Amino acid sequence: MKKIGVISDIHGNLPALNAVLDLLDSEGCEEIIHTGDVVDIGPNSRECLDVLLSRKDVVCLIGNHDRDFAVNQPHVRNLSHVPTEHKQQVFATLTENHRQKVRNFPLYTVRNCGKSKLLFCHYAFKQEPFSIDVFPFMPIANPPTAEAFDEMFAGLDCDAVFFGHKHEPCDVVGERLYVDVGSVGCHPDPYARAIVIEYDDEQWSYRRVYAPYDMQSTRNKMHSEIACGEQLYDFYFLLNTGVRK
């Protein structure tokens, strides 16, 4: 059986990223797909981006925070809880070379696993062809229902969609399978989350996997080193409900 690792929404949490990559490497994943949002919120956006860009087995898709960095838009978006001051600080730690690489992140990618077609993206998107200069993502479905996802992902030629954005895992069956991977390490639990897809020429399956990490070190750096870090930690790491963007 071949294996694909799927992760999402790292958001600058380097200890969680390192833990989940070690786990996926130990699983023997031949490829790792990150479904968007490497930057913002956590204290190590640059380091996380550098780690992913250094690996030939990782495919990075663009998320809403990545896209804002790529077009240098640090202002607060509607319904977002990430302050402009924070995004300005994060963007300043990154280089023009980082920006050009992120601008080239695709909106989605497709893999044929078994006899099924799997699509990976950050979230439901509005337009084709994709232009980095136009914000592409639809509003978050809350609650995540089959009816909402069937409407949002209508017209896609695939049997399953793997995505992130809301940070909360879910598995919903409608016209196709919808799987929210869940954030790697931007949630209240001290473990990094991922999915492992296993497949051969005939069939495929997936399972959720978890790797413990030092969440306290992330908290300490957020409180001491980044703008609005305590506010962001309280919202994204301590709260258990709500829409997170």
Tab-separated table of C-alpha atoms in Angstrom:
chain	number	residue	atom	x	y	z
A	1	MET	CA	0.000	0.000	0.000
A	2	LYS	CA	1.163	3.528	-0.776
A	3	LYS	CA	0.675	6.356	1.704
A	4	ILE	CA	-0.045	10.091	1.525
A	5	GLY	CA	0.132	12.273	4.631
A	6	VAL	CA	-2.290	15.188	4.825
A	7	ILE	CA	-1.873	18.160	7.173
A	8	SER	CA	-3.418	21.607	7.386
A	9	ASP	CA	-3.258	24.969	9.143
A	10	ILE	CA	0.181	24.842	10.738
A	11	HIS	CA	-0.060	28.564	11.533
A	12	GLY	CA	3.513	29.046	12.668
A	13	ASN	CA	3.557	26.256	15.260
A	14	LEU	CA	7.010	24.770	14.705
A	15	PRO	CA	7.041	22.167	17.522
A	16	ALA	CA	3.732	20.755	16.252
A	17	LEU	CA	4.996	20.729	12.668
A	18	ASN	CA	8.201	18.904	13.582
A	19	ALA	CA	6.245	16.345	15.611
A	20	VAL	CA	3.756	15.602	12.845
A	21	LEU	CA	6.440	15.377	10.145
A	22	ASP	CA	8.371	12.884	12.274
A	23	LEU	CA	5.185	10.843	12.635
A	24	LEU	CA	4.380	10.888	8.920
A	25	ASP	CA	7.963	9.965	8.099
A	26	SER	CA	7.731	7.000	10.485
A	27	GLU	CA	4.482	5.989	8.756
A	28	GLY	CA	6.358	5.792	5.452
A	29	CYS	CA	4.359	8.460	3.637
A	30	GLU	CA	5.723	8.983	0.144
A	31	GLU	CA	4.109	12.407	-0.143
A	32	ILE	CA	2.772	15.009	2.298
A	33	ILE	CA	0.104	17.518	1.253
A	34	HIS	CA	-0.406	20.648	3.333
A	35	THR	CA	-3.811	22.134	2.578
A	36	GLY	CA	-2.956	25.718	3.432
A	37	ASP	CA	-2.166	28.354	6.076
A	38	VAL	CA	1.466	27.956	7.003
A	39	VAL	CA	1.736	31.497	8.380
A	40	ASP	CA	0.208	33.690	11.114
A	41	ILE	CA	-0.970	33.030	14.697
A	42	GLY	CA	1.959	30.941	15.985
A	43	PRO	CA	5.459	32.275	16.718
A	44	ASN	CA	7.445	30.597	13.922
A	45	SER	CA	5.858	31.316	10.543
A	46	ARG	CA	9.194	31.736	8.777
A	47	GLU	CA	10.704	28.574	10.223
A	48	CYS	CA	7.608	26.520	9.341
A	49	LEU	CA	7.634	27.815	5.796
A	50	ASP	CA	11.339	27.070	5.444
A	51	VAL	CA	10.869	23.501	6.702
A	52	LEU	CA	8.112	22.767	4.211
A	53	LEU	CA	9.904	24.414	1.304
A	54	SER	CA	13.050	22.415	2.040
A	55	ARG	CA	11.309	19.067	1.581
A	56	LYS	CA	10.849	17.605	-1.891
A	57	ASP	CA	8.054	15.313	-0.673
A	58	VAL	CA	5.778	18.159	0.486
A	59	VAL	CA	3.128	19.868	-1.655
A	60	CYS	CA	1.923	23.192	-0.232
A	61	LEU	CA	-1.511	24.501	-1.231
A	62	ILE	CA	-2.466	28.100	-0.624
A	63	GLY	CA	-4.599	29.107	2.359
A	64	ASN	CA	-6.221	32.437	3.143
A	65	HIS	CA	-3.368	33.605	5.414
A	66	ASP	CA	-0.761	32.472	2.893
A	67	ARG	CA	-2.622	34.351	0.192
A	68	ASP	CA	-2.738	37.534	2.296
A	69	PHE	CA	1.025	37.328	2.740
A	70	ALA	CA	1.540	36.662	-0.975
A	71	VAL	CA	-0.306	39.867	-1.939
A	72	ASN	CA	0.872	41.799	1.171
A	73	GLN	CA	-2.585	42.428	2.643
A	74	PRO	CA	-2.180	42.516	6.438
A	75	HIS	CA	-5.513	44.186	7.184
A	76	VAL	CA	-8.098	42.312	9.255
A	77	ARG	CA	-10.629	40.433	7.165
A	78	ASN	CA	-14.326	40.196	7.967
A	79	LEU	CA	-14.883	37.560	10.695
A	80	SER	CA	-11.132	37.124	11.191
A	81	HIS	CA	-9.623	37.159	14.684
A	82	VAL	CA	-6.019	37.836	13.608
A	83	PRO	CA	-5.116	41.510	14.176
A	84	THR	CA	-3.357	43.636	11.579
A	85	GLU	CA	-0.534	44.335	14.034
A	86	HIS	CA	0.229	40.622	14.270
A	87	LYS	CA	0.128	40.017	10.518
A	88	GLN	CA	2.395	42.998	9.878
A	89	GLN	CA	4.972	41.590	12.279
A	90	VAL	CA	4.790	38.114	10.737
A	91	PHE	CA	5.027	39.393	7.165
A	92	ALA	CA	8.080	41.461	8.122
A	93	THR	CA	9.943	38.281	9.168
A	94	LEU	CA	9.507	36.825	5.671
A	95	THR	CA	11.430	37.677	2.532
A	96	GLU	CA	10.501	38.525	-1.021
A	97	ASN	CA	11.749	35.068	-1.971
A	98	HIS	CA	9.228	33.565	0.458
A	99	ARG	CA	6.509	35.724	-1.095
A	100	GLN	CA	7.273	34.572	-4.623
A	101	LYS	CA	7.246	30.928	-3.588
A	102	VAL	CA	3.934	31.312	-1.764
A	103	ARG	CA	2.438	33.102	-4.762
A	104	ASN	CA	3.081	29.907	-6.707
A	105	PHE	CA	1.240	27.641	-4.251
A	106	PRO	CA	-1.654	26.020	-6.172
A	107	LEU	CA	-5.281	26.380	-5.108
A	108	TYR	CA	-5.865	22.629	-5.153
A	109	THR	CA	-4.378	19.338	-6.251
A	110	VAL	CA	-5.865	15.962	-7.215
A	111	ARG	CA	-4.651	12.412	-6.632
A	112	ASN	CA	-6.001	9.146	-8.022
A	113	CYS	CA	-6.102	6.622	-5.186
A	114	GLY	CA	-7.497	3.164	-5.843
A	115	LYS	CA	-10.339	3.797	-8.245
A	116	SER	CA	-11.265	7.147	-6.699
A	117	LYS	CA	-10.266	10.739	-7.354
A	118	LEU	CA	-9.330	12.734	-4.239
A	119	LEU	CA	-9.162	16.532	-4.280
A	120	PHE	CA	-7.171	18.546	-1.740
A	121	CYS	CA	-7.722	22.277	-1.085
A	122	HIS	CA	-7.803	24.758	1.761
A	123	TYR	CA	-11.558	25.219	1.484
A	124	ALA	CA	-14.334	25.568	-1.062
A	125	PHE	CA	-13.240	28.055	-3.706
A	126	LYS	CA	-15.158	30.496	-5.853
A	127	GLN	CA	-13.389	30.697	-9.142
A	128	GLU	CA	-11.483	29.042	-11.923
A	129	PRO	CA	-8.946	29.828	-13.156
A	130	PHE	CA	-7.336	30.864	-9.873
A	131	SER	CA	-5.879	34.358	-9.589
A	132	ILE	CA	-3.830	35.228	-6.516
A	133	ASP	CA	-5.155	38.790	-6.684
A	134	VAL	CA	-8.765	37.784	-5.975
A	135	PHE	CA	-9.700	36.243	-2.616
A	136	PRO	CA	-10.817	32.746	-3.611
A	137	PHE	CA	-12.450	31.090	-0.602
A	138	MET	CA	-16.124	30.789	0.304
A	139	PRO	CA	-17.429	31.588	3.803
A	140	ILE	CA	-17.107	28.767	6.328
A	141	ALA	CA	-20.112	26.455	6.684
A	142	ASN	CA	-21.124	26.446	10.334
A	143	PRO	CA	-22.282	23.836	11.163
A	144	PRO	CA	-20.567	21.636	8.563
A	145	THR	CA	-23.422	19.682	6.954
A	146	ALA	CA	-23.671	17.478	3.893
A	147	GLU	CA	-26.154	19.903	2.356
A	148	ALA	CA	-23.823	22.875	2.827
A	149	PHE	CA	-20.794	21.064	1.449
A	150	ASP	CA	-22.723	19.635	-1.512
A	151	GLU	CA	-23.642	23.180	-2.491
A	152	MET	CA	-20.205	24.670	-1.832
A	153	PHE	CA	-18.256	21.967	-3.657
A	154	ALA	CA	-20.817	21.453	-6.435
A	155	GLY	CA	-19.378	20.658	-9.822
A	156	LEU	CA	-16.071	19.229	-8.626
A	157	ASP	CA	-14.974	16.091	-10.445
A	158	CYS	CA	-13.898	14.010	-7.461
A	159	ASP	CA	-15.055	11.360	-5.026
A	160	ALA	CA	-13.692	12.988	-1.864
A	161	VAL	CA	-12.428	16.399	-0.740
A	162	PHE	CA	-9.788	16.892	1.971
A	163	PHE	CA	-9.539	20.434	3.329
A	164	GLY	CA	-8.885	22.585	6.413
A	165	HIS	CA	-9.532	26.246	7.279
A	166	LYS	CA	-11.927	25.784	10.233
A	167	HIS	CA	-9.297	23.927	12.301
A	168	GLU	CA	-11.872	21.392	13.558
A	169	PRO	CA	-11.870	17.835	12.155
A	170	CYS	CA	-15.048	16.476	10.622
A	171	ASP	CA	-16.062	13.636	8.322
A	172	VAL	CA	-19.245	14.271	6.342
A	173	VAL	CA	-20.833	12.130	3.623
A	174	GLY	CA	-22.987	13.819	1.000
A	175	GLU	CA	-22.702	13.583	-2.762
A	176	ARG	CA	-19.061	12.801	-2.022
A	177	LEU	CA	-16.941	12.414	1.116
A	178	TYR	CA	-15.869	15.647	2.828
A	179	VAL	CA	-12.967	15.474	5.295
A	180	ASP	CA	-11.768	18.449	7.318
A	181	VAL	CA	-8.229	17.450	8.254
A	182	GLY	CA	-8.183	19.740	11.303
A	183	SER	CA	-5.339	22.070	12.199
A	184	VAL	CA	-1.948	20.506	12.894
A	185	GLY	CA	-1.389	22.489	16.057
A	186	CYS	CA	-3.752	25.443	16.322
A	187	HIS	CA	-6.267	23.917	18.727
A	188	PRO	CA	-6.611	23.218	22.469
A	189	ASP	CA	-4.962	19.769	22.629
A	190	PRO	CA	-1.219	19.081	23.084
A	191	TYR	CA	-0.854	16.884	20.035
A	192	ALA	CA	-0.332	17.499	16.328
A	193	ARG	CA	-2.990	16.135	13.986
A	194	ALA	CA	-2.746	14.605	10.527
A	195	ILE	CA	-4.368	12.114	8.206
A	196	VAL	CA	-2.745	9.135	6.524
A	197	ILE	CA	-4.271	7.934	3.254
A	198	GLU	CA	-3.420	4.380	2.236
A	199	TYR	CA	-4.154	3.116	-1.259
A	200	ASP	CA	-3.347	0.660	-4.007
A	201	ASP	CA	-4.714	0.176	-7.518
A	202	GLU	CA	-8.095	-1.022	-6.279
A	203	GLN	CA	-9.010	0.770	-3.059
A	204	TRP	CA	-8.168	3.475	-0.564
A	205	SER	CA	-8.819	4.381	3.057
A	206	TYR	CA	-7.792	7.046	5.532
A	207	ARG	CA	-7.184	7.344	9.248
A	208	ARG	CA	-6.409	10.116	11.684
A	209	VAL	CA	-3.068	10.098	13.497
A	210	TYR	CA	-1.720	12.160	16.380
A	211	ALA	CA	1.721	13.156	17.676
A	212	PRO	CA	2.283	14.744	21.121
A	213	TYR	CA	4.312	17.963	21.186
A	214	ASP	CA	5.473	20.608	23.650
A	215	MET	CA	2.471	22.925	23.576
A	216	GLN	CA	3.825	24.928	26.520
A	217	SER	CA	6.827	26.081	24.489
A	218	THR	CA	4.472	27.419	21.820
A	219	ARG	CA	2.454	29.234	24.460
A	220	ASN	CA	5.553	30.781	26.024
A	221	LYS	CA	6.820	32.106	22.686
A	222	MET	CA	3.410	33.439	21.705
A	223	HIS	CA	3.121	35.319	24.996
A	224	SER	CA	6.618	36.759	24.859
A	225	GLU	CA	7.667	37.173	21.239
A	226	ILE	CA	4.772	38.002	18.914
A	227	ALA	CA	2.312	40.849	18.614
A	228	CYS	CA	-1.088	40.034	20.132
A	229	GLY	CA	0.270	36.590	21.016
A	230	GLU	CA	-1.596	36.196	24.300
A	231	GLN	CA	-4.866	37.214	22.649
A	232	LEU	CA	-4.328	34.761	19.801
A	233	TYR	CA	-3.337	31.926	22.115
A	234	ASP	CA	-6.425	32.416	24.249
A	235	PHE	CA	-8.725	32.351	21.235
A	236	TYR	CA	-7.185	29.617	19.087
A	237	PHE	CA	-5.699	27.312	21.716
A	238	LEU	CA	-8.032	27.640	24.692
A	239	LEU	CA	-11.498	27.932	23.155
A	240	ASN	CA	-13.252	24.785	21.987
A	241	THR	CA	-16.041	26.227	19.848
A	242	GLY	CA	-16.569	28.834	17.169
A	243	VAL	CA	-15.421	29.603	13.665
A	244	ARG	CA	-11.688	30.221	13.374
A	245	LYS	CA	-10.130	31.853	10.337
